[in-house]
PDB file of C-alpha atoms in Angstrom:
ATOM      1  CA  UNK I   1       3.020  -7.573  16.483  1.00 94.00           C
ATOM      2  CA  UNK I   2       2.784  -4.314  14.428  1.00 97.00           C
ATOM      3  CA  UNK I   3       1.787  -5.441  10.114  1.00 98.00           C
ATOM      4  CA  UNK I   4       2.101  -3.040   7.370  1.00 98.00           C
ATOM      5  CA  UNK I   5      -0.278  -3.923   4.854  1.00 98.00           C
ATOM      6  CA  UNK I   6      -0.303  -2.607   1.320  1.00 98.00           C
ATOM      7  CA  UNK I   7      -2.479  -3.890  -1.471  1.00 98.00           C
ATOM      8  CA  UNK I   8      -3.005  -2.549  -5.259  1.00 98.00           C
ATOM      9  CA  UNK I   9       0.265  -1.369  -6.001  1.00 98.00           C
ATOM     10  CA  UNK I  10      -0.244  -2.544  -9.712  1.00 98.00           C
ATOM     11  CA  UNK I  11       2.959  -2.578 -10.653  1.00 97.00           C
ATOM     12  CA  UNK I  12       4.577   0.949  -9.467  1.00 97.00           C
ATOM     13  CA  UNK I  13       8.391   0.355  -8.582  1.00 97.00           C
ATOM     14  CA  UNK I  14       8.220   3.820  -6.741  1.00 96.00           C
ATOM     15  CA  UNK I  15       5.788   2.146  -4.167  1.00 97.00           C
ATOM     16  CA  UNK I  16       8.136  -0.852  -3.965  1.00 97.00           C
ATOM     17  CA  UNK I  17      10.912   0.851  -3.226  1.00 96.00           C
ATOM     18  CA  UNK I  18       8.899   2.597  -0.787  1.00 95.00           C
ATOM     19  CA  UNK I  19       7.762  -0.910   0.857  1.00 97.00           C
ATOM     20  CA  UNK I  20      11.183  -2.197   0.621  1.00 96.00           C
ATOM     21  CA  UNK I  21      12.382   0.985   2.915  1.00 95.00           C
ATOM     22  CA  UNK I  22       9.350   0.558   5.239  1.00 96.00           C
ATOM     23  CA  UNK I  23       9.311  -3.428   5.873  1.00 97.00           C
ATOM     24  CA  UNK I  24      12.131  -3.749   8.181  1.00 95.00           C
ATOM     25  CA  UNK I  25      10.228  -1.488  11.075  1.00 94.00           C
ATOM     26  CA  UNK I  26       7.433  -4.183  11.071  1.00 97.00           C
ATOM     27  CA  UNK I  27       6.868  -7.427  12.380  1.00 97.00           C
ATOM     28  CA  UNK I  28       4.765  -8.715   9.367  1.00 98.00           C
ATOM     29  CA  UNK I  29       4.138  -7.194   5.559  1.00 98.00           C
ATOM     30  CA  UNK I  30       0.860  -7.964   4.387  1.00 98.00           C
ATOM     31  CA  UNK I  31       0.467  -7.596   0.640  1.00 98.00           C
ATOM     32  CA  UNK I  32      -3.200  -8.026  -0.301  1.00 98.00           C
ATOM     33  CA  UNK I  33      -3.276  -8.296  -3.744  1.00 97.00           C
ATOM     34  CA  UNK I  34      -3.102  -7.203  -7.172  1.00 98.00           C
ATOM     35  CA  UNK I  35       1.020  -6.326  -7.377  1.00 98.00           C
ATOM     36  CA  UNK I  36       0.743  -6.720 -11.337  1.00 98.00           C
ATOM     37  CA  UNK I  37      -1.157  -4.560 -13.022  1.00 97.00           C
ATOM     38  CA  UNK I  38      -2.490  -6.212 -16.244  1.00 95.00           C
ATOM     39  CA  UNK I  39      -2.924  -2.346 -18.191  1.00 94.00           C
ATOM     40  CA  UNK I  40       0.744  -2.160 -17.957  1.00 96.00           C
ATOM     41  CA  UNK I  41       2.606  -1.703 -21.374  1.00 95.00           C
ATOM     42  CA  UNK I  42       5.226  -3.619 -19.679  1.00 96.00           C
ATOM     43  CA  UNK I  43       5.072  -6.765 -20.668  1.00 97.00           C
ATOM     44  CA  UNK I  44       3.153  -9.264 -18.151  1.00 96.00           C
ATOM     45  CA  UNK I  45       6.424 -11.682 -17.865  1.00 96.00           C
ATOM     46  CA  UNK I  46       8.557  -8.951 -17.188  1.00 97.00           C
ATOM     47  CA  UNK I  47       6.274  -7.623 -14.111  1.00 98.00           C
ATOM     48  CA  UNK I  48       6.544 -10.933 -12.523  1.00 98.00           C
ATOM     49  CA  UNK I  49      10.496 -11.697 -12.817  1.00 97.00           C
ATOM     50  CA  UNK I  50      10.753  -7.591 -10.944  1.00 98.00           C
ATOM     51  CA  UNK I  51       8.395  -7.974  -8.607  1.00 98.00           C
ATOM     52  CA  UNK I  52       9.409 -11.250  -7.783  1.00 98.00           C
ATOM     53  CA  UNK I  53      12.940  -9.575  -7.316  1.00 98.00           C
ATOM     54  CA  UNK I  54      11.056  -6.951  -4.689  1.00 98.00           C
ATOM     55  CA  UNK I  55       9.207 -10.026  -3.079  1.00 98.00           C
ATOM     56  CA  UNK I  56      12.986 -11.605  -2.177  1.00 98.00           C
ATOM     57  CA  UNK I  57      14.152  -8.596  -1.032  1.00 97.00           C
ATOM     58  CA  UNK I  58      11.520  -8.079   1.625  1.00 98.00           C
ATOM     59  CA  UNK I  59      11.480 -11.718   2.401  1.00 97.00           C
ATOM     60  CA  UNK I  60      15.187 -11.005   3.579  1.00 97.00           C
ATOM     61  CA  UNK I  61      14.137  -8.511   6.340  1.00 97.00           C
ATOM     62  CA  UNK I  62      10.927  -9.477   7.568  1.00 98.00           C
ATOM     63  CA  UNK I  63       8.082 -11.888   7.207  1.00 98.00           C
ATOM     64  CA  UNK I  64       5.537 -11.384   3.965  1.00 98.00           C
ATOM     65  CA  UNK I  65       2.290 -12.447   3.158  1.00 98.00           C
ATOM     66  CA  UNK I  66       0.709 -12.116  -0.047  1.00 98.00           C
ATOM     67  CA  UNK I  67      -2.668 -13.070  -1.600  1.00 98.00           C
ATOM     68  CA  UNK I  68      -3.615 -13.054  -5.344  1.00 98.00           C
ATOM     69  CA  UNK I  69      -5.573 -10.617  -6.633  1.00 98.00           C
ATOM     70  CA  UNK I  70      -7.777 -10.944 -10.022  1.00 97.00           C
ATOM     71  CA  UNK I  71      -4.485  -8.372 -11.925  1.00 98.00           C
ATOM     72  CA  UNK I  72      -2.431 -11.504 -10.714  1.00 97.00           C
ATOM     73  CA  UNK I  73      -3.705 -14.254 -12.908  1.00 96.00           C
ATOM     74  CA  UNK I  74      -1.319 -15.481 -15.563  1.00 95.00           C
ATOM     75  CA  UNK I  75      -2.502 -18.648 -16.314  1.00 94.00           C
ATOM     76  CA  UNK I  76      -5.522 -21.144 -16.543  1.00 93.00           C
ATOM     77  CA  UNK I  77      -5.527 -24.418 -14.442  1.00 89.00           C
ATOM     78  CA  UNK I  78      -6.644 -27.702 -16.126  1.00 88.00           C
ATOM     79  CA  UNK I  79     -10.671 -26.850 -15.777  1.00 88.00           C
ATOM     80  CA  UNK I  80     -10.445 -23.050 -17.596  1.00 91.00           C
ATOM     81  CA  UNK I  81     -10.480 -21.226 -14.136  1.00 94.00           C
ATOM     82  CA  UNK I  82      -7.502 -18.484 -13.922  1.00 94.00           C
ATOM     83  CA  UNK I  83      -5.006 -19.325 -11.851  1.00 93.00           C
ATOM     84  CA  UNK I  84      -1.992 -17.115 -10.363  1.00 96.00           C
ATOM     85  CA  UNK I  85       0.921 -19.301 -10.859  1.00 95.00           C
ATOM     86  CA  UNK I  86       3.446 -17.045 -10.193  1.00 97.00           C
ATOM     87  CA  UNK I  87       2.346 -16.357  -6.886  1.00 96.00           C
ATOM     88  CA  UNK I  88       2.515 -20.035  -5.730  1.00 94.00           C
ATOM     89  CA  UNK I  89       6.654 -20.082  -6.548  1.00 96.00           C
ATOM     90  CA  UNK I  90       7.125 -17.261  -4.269  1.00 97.00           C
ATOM     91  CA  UNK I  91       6.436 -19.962  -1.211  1.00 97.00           C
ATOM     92  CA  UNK I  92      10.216 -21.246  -2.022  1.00 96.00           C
ATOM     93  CA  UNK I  93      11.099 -17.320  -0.892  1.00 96.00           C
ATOM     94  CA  UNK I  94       9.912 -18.225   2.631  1.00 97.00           C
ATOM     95  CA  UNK I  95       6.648 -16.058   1.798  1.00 98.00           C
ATOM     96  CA  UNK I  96       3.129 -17.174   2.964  1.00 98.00           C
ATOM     97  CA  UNK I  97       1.124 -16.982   0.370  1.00 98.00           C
ATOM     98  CA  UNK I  98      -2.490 -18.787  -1.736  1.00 97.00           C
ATOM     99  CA  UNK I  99      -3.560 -21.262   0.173  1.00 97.00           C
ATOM    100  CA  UNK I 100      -1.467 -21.217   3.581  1.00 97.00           C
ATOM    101  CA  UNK I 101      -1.814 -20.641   6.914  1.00 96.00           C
ATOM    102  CA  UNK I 102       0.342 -19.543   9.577  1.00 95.00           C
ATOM    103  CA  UNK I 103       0.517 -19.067  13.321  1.00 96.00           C
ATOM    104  CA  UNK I 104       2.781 -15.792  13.969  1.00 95.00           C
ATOM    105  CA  UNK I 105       2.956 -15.820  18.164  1.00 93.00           C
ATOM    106  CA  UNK I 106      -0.907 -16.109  19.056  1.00 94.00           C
ATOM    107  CA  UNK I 107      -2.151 -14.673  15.799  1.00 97.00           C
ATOM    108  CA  UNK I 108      -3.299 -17.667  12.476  1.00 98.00           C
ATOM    109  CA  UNK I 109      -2.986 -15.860   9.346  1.00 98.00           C
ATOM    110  CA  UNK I 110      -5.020 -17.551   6.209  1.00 98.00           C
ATOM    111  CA  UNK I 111      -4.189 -16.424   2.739  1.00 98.00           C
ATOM    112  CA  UNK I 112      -6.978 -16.553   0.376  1.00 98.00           C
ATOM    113  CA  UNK I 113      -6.453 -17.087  -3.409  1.00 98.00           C
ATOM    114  CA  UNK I 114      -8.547 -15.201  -5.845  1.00 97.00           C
ATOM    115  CA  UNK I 115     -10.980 -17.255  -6.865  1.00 94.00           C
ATOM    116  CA  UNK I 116     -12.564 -17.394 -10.712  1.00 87.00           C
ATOM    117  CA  UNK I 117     -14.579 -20.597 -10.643  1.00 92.00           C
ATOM    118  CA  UNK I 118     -16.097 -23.152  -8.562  1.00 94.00           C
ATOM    119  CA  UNK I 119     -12.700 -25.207  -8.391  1.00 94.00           C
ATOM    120  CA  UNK I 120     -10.721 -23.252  -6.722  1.00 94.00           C
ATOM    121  CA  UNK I 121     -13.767 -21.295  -4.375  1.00 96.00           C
ATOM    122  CA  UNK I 122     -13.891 -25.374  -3.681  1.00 96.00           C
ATOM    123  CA  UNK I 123     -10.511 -25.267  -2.203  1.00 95.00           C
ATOM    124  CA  UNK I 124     -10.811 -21.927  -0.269  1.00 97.00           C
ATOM    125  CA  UNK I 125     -13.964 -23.047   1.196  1.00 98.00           C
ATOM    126  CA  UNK I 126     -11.594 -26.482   2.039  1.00 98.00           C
ATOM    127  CA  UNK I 127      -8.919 -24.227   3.203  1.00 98.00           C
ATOM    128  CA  UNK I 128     -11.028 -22.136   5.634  1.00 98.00           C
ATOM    129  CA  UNK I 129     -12.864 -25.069   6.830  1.00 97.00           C
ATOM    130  CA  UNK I 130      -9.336 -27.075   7.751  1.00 97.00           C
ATOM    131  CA  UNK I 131      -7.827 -23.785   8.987  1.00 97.00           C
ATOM    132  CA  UNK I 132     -10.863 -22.826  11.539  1.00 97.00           C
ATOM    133  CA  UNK I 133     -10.348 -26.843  13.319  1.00 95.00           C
ATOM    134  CA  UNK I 134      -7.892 -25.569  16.352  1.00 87.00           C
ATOM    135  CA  UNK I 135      -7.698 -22.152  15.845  1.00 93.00           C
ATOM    136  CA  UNK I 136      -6.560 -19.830  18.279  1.00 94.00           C
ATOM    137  CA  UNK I 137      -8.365 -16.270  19.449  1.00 92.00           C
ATOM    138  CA  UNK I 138      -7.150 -14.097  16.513  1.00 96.00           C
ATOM    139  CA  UNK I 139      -7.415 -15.416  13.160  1.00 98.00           C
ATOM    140  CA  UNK I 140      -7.097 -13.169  10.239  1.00 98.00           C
ATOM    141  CA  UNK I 141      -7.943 -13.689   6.963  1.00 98.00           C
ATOM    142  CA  UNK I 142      -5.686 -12.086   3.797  1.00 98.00           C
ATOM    143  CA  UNK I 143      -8.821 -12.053   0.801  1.00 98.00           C
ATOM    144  CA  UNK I 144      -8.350  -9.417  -2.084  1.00 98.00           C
ATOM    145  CA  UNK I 145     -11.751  -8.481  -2.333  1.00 98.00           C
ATOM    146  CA  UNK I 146     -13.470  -6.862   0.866  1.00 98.00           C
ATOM    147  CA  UNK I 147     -17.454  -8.312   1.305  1.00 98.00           C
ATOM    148  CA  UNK I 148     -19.859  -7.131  -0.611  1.00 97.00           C
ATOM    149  CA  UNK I 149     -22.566  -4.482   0.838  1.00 97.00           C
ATOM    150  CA  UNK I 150     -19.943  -3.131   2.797  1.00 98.00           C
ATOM    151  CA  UNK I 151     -18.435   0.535   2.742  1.00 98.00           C
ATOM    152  CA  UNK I 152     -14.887  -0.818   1.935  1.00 98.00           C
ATOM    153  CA  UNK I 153     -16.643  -2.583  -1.197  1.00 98.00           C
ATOM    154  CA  UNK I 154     -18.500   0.779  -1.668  1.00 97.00           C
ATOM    155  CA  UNK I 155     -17.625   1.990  -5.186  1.00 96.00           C
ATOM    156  CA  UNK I 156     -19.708   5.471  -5.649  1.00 95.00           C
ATOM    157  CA  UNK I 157     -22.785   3.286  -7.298  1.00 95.00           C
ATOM    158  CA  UNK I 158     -22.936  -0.131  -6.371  1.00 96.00           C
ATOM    159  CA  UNK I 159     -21.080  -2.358  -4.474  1.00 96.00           C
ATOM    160  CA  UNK I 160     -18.421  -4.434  -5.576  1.00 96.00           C
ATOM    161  CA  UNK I 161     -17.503  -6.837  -2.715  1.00 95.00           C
ATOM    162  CA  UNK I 162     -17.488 -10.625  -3.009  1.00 96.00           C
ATOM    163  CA  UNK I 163     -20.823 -12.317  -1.377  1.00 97.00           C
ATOM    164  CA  UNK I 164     -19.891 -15.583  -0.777  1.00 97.00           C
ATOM    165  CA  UNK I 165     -17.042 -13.452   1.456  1.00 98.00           C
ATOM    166  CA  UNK I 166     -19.787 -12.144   3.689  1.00 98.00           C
ATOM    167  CA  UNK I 167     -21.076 -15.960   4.368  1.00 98.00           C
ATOM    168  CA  UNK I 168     -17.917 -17.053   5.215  1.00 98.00           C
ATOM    169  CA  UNK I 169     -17.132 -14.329   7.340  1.00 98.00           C
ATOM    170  CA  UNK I 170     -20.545 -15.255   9.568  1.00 98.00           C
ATOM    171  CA  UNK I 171     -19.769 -18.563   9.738  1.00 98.00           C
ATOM    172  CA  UNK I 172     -15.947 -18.408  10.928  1.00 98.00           C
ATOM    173  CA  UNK I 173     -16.224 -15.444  12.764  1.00 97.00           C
ATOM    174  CA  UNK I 174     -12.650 -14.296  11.881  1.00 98.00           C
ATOM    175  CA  UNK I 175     -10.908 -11.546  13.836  1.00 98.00           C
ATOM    176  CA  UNK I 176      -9.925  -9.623  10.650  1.00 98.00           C
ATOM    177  CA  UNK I 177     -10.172  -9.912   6.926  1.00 98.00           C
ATOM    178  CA  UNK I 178      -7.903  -7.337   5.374  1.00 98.00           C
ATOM    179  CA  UNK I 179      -8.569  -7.062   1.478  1.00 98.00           C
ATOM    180  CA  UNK I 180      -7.965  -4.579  -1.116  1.00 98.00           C
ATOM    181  CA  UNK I 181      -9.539  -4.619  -4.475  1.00 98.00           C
ATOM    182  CA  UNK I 182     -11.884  -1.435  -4.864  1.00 97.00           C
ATOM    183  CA  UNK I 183      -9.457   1.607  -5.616  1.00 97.00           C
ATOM    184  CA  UNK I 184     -11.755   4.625  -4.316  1.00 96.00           C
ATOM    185  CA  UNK I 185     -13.876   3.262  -1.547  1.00 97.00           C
ATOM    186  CA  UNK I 186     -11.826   4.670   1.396  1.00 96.00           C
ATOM    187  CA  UNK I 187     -12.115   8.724  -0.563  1.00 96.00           C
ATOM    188  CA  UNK I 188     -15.220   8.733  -1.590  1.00 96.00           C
ATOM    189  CA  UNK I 189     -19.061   9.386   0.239  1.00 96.00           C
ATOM    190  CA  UNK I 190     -20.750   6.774   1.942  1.00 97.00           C
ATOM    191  CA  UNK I 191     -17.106   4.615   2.049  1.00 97.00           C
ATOM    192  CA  UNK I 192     -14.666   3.554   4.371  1.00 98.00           C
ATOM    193  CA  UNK I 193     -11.331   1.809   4.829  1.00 98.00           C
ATOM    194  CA  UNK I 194     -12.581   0.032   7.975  1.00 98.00           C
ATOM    195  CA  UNK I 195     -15.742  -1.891   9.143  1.00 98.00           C
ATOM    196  CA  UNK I 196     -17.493  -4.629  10.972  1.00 98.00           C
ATOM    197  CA  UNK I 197     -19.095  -7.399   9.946  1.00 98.00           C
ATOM    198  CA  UNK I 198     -20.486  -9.148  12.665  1.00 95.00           C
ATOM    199  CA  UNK I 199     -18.156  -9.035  15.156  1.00 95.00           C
ATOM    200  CA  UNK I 200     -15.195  -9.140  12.322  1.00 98.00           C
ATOM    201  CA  UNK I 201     -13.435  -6.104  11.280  1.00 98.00           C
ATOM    202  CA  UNK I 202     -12.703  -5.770   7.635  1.00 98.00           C
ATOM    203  CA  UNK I 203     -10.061  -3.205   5.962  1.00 98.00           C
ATOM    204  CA  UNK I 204      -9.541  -2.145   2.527  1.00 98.00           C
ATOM    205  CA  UNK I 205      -7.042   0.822   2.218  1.00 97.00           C
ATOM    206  CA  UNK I 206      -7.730   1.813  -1.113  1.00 97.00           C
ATOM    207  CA  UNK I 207      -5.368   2.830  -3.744  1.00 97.00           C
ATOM    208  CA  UNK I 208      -3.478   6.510  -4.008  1.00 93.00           C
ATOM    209  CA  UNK I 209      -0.862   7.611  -6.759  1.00 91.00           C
ATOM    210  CA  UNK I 210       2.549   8.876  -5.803  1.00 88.00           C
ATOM    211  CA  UNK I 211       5.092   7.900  -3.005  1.00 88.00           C
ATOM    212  CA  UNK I 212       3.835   6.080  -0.480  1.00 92.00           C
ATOM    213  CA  UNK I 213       1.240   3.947  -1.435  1.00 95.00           C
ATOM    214  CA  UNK I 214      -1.730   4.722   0.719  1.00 96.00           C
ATOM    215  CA  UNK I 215      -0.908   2.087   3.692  1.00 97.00           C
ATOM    216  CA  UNK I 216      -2.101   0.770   6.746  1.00 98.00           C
ATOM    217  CA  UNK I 217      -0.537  -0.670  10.114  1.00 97.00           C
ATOM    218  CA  UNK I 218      -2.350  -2.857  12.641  1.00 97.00           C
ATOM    219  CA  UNK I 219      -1.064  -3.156  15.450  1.00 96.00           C
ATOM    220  CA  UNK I 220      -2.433  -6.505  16.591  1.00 94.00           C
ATOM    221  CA  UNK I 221      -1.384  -6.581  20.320  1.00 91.00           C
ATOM    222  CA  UNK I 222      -1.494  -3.000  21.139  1.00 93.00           C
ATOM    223  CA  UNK I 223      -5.459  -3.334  19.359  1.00 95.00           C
ATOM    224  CA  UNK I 224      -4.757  -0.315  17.306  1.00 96.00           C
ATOM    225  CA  UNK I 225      -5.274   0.232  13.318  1.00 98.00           C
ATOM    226  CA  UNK I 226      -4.106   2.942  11.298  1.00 97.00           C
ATOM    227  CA  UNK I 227      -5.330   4.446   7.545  1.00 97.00           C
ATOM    228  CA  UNK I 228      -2.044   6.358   6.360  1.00 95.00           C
ATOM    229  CA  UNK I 229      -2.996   8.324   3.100  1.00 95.00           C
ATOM    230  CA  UNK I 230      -1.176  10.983   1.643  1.00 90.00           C
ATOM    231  CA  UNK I 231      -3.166  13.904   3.619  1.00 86.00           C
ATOM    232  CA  UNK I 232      -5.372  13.461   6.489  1.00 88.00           C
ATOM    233  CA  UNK I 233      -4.553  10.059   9.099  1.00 93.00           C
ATOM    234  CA  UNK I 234      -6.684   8.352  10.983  1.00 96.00           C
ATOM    235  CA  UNK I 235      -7.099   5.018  13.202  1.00 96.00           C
ATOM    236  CA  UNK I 236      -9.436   3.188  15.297  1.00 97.00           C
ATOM    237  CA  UNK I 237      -9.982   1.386  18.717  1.00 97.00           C
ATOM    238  CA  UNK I 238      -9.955  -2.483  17.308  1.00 97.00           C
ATOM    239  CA  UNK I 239     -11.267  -2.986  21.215  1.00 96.00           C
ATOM    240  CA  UNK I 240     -13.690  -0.502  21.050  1.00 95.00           C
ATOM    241  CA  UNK I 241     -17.278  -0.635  19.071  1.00 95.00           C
ATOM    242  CA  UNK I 242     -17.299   0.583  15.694  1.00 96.00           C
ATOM    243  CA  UNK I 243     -17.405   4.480  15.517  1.00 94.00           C
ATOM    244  CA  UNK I 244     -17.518   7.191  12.674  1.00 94.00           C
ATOM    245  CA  UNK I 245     -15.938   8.664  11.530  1.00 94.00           C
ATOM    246  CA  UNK I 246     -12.612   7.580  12.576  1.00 96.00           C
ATOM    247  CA  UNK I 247     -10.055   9.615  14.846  1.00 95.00           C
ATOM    248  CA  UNK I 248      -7.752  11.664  13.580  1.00 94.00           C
ATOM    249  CA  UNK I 249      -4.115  10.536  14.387  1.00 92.00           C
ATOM    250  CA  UNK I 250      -3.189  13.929  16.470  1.00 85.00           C
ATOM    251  CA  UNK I 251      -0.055  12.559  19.237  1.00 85.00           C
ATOM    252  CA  UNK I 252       1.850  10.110  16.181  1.00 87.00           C
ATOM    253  CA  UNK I 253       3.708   7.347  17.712  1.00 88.00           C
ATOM    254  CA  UNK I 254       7.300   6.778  17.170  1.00 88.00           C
ATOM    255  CA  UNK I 255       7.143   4.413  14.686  1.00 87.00           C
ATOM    256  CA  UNK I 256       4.760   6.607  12.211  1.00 88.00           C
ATOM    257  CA  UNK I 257       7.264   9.440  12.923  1.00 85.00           C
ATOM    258  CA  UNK I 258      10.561   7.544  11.858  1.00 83.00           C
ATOM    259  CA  UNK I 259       8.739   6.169   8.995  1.00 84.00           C
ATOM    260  CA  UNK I 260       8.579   9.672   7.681  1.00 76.00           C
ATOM    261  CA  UNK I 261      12.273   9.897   7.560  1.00 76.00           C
ATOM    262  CA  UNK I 262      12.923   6.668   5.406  1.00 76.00           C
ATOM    263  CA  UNK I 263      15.812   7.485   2.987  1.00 65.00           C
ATOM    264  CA  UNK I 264      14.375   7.672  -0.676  1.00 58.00           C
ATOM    265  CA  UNK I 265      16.303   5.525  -2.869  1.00 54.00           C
ATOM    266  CA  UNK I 266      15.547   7.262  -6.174  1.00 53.00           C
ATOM    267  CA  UNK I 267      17.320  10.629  -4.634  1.00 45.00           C
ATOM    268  CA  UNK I 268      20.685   8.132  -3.844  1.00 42.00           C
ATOM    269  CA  UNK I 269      21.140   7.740  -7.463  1.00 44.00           C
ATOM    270  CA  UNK I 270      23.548   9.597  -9.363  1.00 40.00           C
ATOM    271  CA  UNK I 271      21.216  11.300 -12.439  1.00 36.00           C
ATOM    272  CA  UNK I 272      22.497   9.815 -15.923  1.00 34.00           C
ATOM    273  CA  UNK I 273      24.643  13.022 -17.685  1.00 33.00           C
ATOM    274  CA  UNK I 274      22.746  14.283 -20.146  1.00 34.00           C
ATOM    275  CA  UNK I 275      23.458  13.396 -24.162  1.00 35.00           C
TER     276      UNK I 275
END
């Protein structure tokens, strides 16, 4: 099962397009996070009917997950805490999303909502706790924000990773936790896109102007995981000990290759004539 997971796109169509192109060579698209961007000038209603749009089409060619991140929020439940509404209507679009989990072959996939008050951290804790009775070998965990004091929650100063993430992550033991959430971690001194805690490996892939998004692919049976920025590649040995820095990608395989031709939509359309 190969996953290409995104996070952070805050709103740029020219990454969604991209996804859109790139989701039928994968198994599974992970979104973790943050697809609104609340510093748009566009107004916050408008995001959420387009990238709703984007969310159907990929639903239509492969399988989706997608978390909330704290850009997502559009509403307050009935105790004050901010909610992402939106996000829970896209479950009628066959997409996994806050608050489910799902077995894909041997793999259970949790999606975590972003949490802004004891409420709804209630429920996640309730949702890992009911998710972890039966689960199988590989269990990864879709969480916005990466744990804190790790170099995927490094941000040049101080850390901003979520600690009551780390705690959970001891307890459960989870395969992976693939987040998203702090924008310059994975380009910056002293960070990283990948790391261990415990015996879990934790992503964050950062966030990168332009077309592509900054992406990565695990490969979950093969054991393989992939950073693909605009520049320099790299991935690890998920059955290996951690190592850094991370190899460079020099023999890419096919799929990497073919996802370099992907047709770009914007250059199919016919430019508007001018006056």
């Amino acid at each position: 099962m190969r996953c290409l997971v995104v996070a952070d796109l805050h709103y740029s169509l020219p990454q969604f397009d991209w996804l859109l192109s790139a989701a039928p060579h994968f198994d599974v698209v992970i979104f973790a996070g943050d697809a609104l961007d609340i510093g748009s000038a566009v107004d916050f209603r408008a995001q959420i009917v387009v990238v709703k749009k984007y969310l159907s089409m990929l639903s239509g060619v492969t399988k989706v997950i997608l978390c909330s991140g704290n850009h997502d929020l559009d509403e307050r439940n009935a105790e004050g805490e901010k909610i992402s509404r939106w996000i829970g209507e896209v479950r009628e679009l066959g997409i996994a999303c806050d608050g489910d989990s799902l077995t894909i072959g041997d793999t259970l996939f949790t999606v975590c909502p972003w949490w802004d008050g004891p409420l709804v951290k209630a429920r996640l804790e309730a949702q890992l706790r009911d998710a972890a009775l039966g689960r199988p070998k590989r269990w990864v965990w879709v969480h916005h924000a990466p744990p804190a004091d790790s170099p995927t929650s490094w941000g040049g100063k101080r850390f901003f990773g979520d600690v009551e993430l780390v705690q959970w992550i001891r307890q459960y033991q989870p395969t992976m936790v693939i987040s998203g959430h702090v924008h310059q971690s994975t380009f910056i001194p002293d960070g990283s896109w990948f790391d261990q805690v415990g015996g879990t490996w934790v992503f964050n892939g950062g966030l990168q102007a332009g077309r592509p998004p900054v992406y990565m692919v695990i490969d979950i049976d093969a054991g393989s995981a992939f950073w693909l920025p605009i520049g320099d590649k790299q991935y690890i040995d998920l059955n290996a000990p951690l190592q850094r820095p991370a190899a460079a990608i020099g023999d890419p395989p096919a799929w990497l290759t073919s996802l370099g031709r992907i047709a770009d939509p914007n250059l199919a359309r016919r430019l508007a004539a001018a006056g």
